[in-house]
XYZ file of C-alpha atoms in Angstrom:
277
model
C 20.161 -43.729 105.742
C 23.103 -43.708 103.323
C 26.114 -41.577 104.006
C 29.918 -41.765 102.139
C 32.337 -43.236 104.358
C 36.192 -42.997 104.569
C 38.258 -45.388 106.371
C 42.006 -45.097 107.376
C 43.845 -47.735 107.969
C 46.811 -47.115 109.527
C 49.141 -49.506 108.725
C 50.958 -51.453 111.779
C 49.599 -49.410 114.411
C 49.780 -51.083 118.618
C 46.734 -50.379 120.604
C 49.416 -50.081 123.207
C 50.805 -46.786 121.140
C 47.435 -45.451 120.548
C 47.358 -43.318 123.905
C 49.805 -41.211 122.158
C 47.693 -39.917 119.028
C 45.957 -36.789 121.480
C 44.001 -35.260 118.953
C 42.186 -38.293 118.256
C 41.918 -38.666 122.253
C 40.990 -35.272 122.743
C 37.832 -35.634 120.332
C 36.910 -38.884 122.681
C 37.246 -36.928 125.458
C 35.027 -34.131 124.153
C 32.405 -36.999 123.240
C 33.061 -36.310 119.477
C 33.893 -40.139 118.640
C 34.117 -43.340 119.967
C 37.366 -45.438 120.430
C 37.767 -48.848 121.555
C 40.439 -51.918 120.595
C 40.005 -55.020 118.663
C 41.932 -58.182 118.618
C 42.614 -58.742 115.076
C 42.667 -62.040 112.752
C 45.567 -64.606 112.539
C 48.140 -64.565 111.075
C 48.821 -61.144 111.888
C 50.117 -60.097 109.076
C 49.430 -56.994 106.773
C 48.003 -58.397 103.026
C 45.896 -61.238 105.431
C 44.405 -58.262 107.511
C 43.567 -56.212 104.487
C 40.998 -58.993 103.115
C 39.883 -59.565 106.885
C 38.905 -55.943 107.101
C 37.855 -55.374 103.505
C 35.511 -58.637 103.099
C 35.037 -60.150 106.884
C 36.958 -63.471 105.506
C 39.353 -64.451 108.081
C 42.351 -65.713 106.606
C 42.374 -69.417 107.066
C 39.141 -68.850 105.251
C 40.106 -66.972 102.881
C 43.586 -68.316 101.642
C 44.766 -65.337 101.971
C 47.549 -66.572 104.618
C 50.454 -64.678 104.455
C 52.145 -61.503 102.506
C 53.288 -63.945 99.719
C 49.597 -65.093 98.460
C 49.642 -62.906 95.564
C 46.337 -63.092 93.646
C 42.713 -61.488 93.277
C 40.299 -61.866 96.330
C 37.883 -64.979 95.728
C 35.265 -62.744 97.918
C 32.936 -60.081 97.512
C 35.356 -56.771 99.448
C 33.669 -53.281 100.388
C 34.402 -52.039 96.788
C 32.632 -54.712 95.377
C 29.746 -54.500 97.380
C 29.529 -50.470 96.818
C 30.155 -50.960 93.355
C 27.071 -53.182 93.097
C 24.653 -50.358 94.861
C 25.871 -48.069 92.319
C 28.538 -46.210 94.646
C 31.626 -44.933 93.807
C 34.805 -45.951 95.297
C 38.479 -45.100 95.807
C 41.620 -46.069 97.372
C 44.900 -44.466 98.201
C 46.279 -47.517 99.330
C 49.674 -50.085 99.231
C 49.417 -51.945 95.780
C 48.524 -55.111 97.534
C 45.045 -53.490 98.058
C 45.186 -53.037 94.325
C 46.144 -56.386 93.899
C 43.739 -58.012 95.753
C 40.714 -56.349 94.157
C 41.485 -54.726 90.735
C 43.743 -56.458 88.934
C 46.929 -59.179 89.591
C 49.573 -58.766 89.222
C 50.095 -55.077 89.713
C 52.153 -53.648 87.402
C 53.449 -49.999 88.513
C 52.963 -48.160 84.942
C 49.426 -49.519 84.730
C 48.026 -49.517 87.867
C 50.009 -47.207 90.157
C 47.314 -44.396 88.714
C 43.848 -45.723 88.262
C 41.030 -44.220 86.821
C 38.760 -47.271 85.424
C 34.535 -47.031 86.038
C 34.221 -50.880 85.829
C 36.454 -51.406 88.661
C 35.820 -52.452 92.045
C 38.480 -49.537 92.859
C 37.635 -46.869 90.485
C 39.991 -44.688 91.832
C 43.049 -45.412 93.288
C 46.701 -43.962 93.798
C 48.312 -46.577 94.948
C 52.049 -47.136 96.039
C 54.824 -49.985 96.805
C 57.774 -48.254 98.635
C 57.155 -48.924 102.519
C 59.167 -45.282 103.335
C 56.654 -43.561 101.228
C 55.365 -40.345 103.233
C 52.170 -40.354 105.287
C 51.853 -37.030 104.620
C 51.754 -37.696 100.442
C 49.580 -40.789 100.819
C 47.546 -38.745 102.824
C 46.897 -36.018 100.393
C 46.748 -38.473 97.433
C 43.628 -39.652 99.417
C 42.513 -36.001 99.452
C 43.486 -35.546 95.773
C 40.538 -38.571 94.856
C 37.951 -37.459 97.740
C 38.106 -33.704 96.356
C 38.192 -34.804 91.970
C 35.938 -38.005 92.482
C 33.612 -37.514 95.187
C 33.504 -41.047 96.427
C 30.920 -42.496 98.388
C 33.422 -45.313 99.719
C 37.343 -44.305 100.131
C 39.700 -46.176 101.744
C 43.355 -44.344 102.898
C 46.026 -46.537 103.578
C 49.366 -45.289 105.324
C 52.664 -47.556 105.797
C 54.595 -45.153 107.739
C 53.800 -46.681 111.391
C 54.259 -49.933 110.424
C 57.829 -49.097 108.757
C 59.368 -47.389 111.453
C 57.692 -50.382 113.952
C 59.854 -52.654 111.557
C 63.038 -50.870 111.832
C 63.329 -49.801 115.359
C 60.287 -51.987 117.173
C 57.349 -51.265 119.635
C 59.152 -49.725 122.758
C 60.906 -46.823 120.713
C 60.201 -43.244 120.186
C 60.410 -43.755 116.186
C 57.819 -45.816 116.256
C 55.866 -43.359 118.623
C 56.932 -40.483 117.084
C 55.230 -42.063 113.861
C 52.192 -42.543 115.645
C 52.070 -38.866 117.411
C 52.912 -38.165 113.087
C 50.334 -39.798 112.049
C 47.845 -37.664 114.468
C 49.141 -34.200 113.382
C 47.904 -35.201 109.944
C 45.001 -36.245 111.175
C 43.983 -33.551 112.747
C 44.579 -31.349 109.430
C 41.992 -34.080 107.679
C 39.128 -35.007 109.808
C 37.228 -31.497 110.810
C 36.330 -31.245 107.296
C 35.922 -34.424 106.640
C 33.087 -34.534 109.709
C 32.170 -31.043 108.519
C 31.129 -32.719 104.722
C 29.003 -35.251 106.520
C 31.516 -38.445 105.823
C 31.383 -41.117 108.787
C 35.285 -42.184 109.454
C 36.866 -45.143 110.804
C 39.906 -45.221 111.722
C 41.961 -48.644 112.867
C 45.176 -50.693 111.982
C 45.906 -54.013 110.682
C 48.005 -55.494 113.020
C 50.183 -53.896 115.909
C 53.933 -54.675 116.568
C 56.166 -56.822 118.263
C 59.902 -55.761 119.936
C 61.592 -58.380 117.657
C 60.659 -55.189 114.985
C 58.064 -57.717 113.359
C 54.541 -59.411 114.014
C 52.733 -62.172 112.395
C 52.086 -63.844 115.750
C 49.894 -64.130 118.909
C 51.119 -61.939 121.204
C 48.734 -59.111 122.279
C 51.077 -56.302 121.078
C 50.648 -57.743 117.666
C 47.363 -58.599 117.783
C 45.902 -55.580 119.607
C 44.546 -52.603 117.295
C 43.092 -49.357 117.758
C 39.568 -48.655 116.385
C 38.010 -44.512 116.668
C 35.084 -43.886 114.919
C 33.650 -40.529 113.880
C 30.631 -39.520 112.512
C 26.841 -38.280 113.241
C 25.775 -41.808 112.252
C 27.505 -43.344 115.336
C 25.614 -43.773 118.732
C 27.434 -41.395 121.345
C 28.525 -44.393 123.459
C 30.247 -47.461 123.168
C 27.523 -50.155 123.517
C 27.636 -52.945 126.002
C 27.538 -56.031 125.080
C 30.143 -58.680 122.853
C 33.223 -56.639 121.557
C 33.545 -56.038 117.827
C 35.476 -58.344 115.629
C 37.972 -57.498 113.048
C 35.763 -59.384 110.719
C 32.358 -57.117 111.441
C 34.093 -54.011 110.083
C 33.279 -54.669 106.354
C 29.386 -55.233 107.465
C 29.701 -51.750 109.468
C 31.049 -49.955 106.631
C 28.672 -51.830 104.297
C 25.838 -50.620 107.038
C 27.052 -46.895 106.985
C 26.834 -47.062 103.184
C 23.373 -48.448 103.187
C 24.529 -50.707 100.899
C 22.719 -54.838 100.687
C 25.709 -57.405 101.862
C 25.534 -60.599 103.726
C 28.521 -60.290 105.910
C 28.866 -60.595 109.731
C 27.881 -57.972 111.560
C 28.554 -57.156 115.173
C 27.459 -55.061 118.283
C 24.753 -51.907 117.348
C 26.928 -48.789 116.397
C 24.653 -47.131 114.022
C 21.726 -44.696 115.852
C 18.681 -46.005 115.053
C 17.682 -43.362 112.987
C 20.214 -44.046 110.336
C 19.807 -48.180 109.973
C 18.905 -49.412 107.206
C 16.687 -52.835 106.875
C 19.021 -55.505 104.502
C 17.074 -58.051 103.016
């Protein structure tokens, strides 16, 4: 079964802050989602983490290595693969998403609005100031959902991951954020789930004390993953525990869409899988 999909990726979010986002605990608790937390790709490191996600490519695979690799993807993302099925996608996202799968360099007057068909990103707002407002980026996501009816859109926030960077894991900026980041939430996903879309939500990479990450240490590797959605079996499976790399072949799975990516423990009821050949 196909459904649309949206997927938030909260930028620089700690599984060890995650405990603090009650709404999205509260709908665990009411057996409304699943949660569980993921150890995520090295380097951990934001534009490396966005291809992991996006394409399953680790990145000493996929040369995407560190925030300074500036180029197009040389691998088939999410968009691409939705774009092939005929789906329509969309992105309210940090330009490096942009930049990795639309066009490189990203130039601000060109590509800060886009609204191309041919595009593996048809839609996208995207921005490049970290202290841009969760709350904006979050209703620029709503802005393309609502005008372009996406099957595929992907919402990208910076705000955790900027106040993680200026005053570190153990602080209550950095929590606050988080506990932020939920209130908005909250606002979002009951219609969301009420329009039929299935939703992840999960983070790049977490954060260190030294008010950075990039390493191995399990603050920085450890990430939060909820997901939400009728498609979704009402309890975590047993069984290996998801990689960071199987997320692109879940979303690719929810979308019912043909990809050849590495997929991980059974999420999807079996009512709503879809044979790939």
């Amino acid at each position: 079964m196909q459904h649309k999909v949206i997927v938030v990726l909260v930028d620089g979010l700690s599984a060890e802050v995650a405990h603090t986002m009650g709404y999205l605990a509260g709908m665990v608790e009411a057996e409304r989602g699943l949660y569980t937390t993921l150890t995520c790709a090295l380097p951990s490191l934001s534009r490396p983490l966005y291809e992991c996600i996006l394409t399953g490519v680790p990145p000493v695979t996929s040369g995407i290595t560190h925030n300074g690799v500036s180029r197009l993807s040389q691998h088939d993302s999410i968009f691409h693969l939705a774009r092939a099925a005929g789906k329509g996608t969309a992105a309210a996202a940090y330009h490096w998403v942009s930049e990795l799968y639309n066009q490189s360099p990203w130039l601000p007057l060109r590509d800060r609005f886009t609204h191309d068909e041919q595009l593996p990103i048809q839609h996208g707002c995207f921005y490049w100031d970290d202290g841009y407002p969760d709350s904006h980026l979050l209703l620029d996501g709503e802005w393309l959902r609502t005008q372009y009816d996406p099957d595929f859109l992907l919402i990208h926030p910076m705000g955790v991951d900027d106040a993680g960077h200026r005053f570190g894991l153990d602080s209550r900026q950095y929590r606050n954020q988080a506990r932020r980041m939920d209130s908005l939430l909250a606002d979002l996903l009951p219609q969301w789930l009420a329009e039929g879309y299935q939703v992840l939500i999960t983070a790049d990479h977490g954060m260190n004390e030294d008010l950075s990450h990039g390493g191995t240490l399990p603050e920085e590797r450890g990430v939060p993953l909820w997901l939400f959605g009728e498609a979704f079996v009402t309890q975590w499976p047993a069984g290996p525990a998801l990689q960071q790399t199987q997320l692109c072949a879940l979303m690719a799975d929810l979308l019912g869409v043909p990809h050849d990516k590495p997929s991980g423990p059974q999420l999807l009821k079996a009512s709503h899988q879809r044979e790939v050949h």
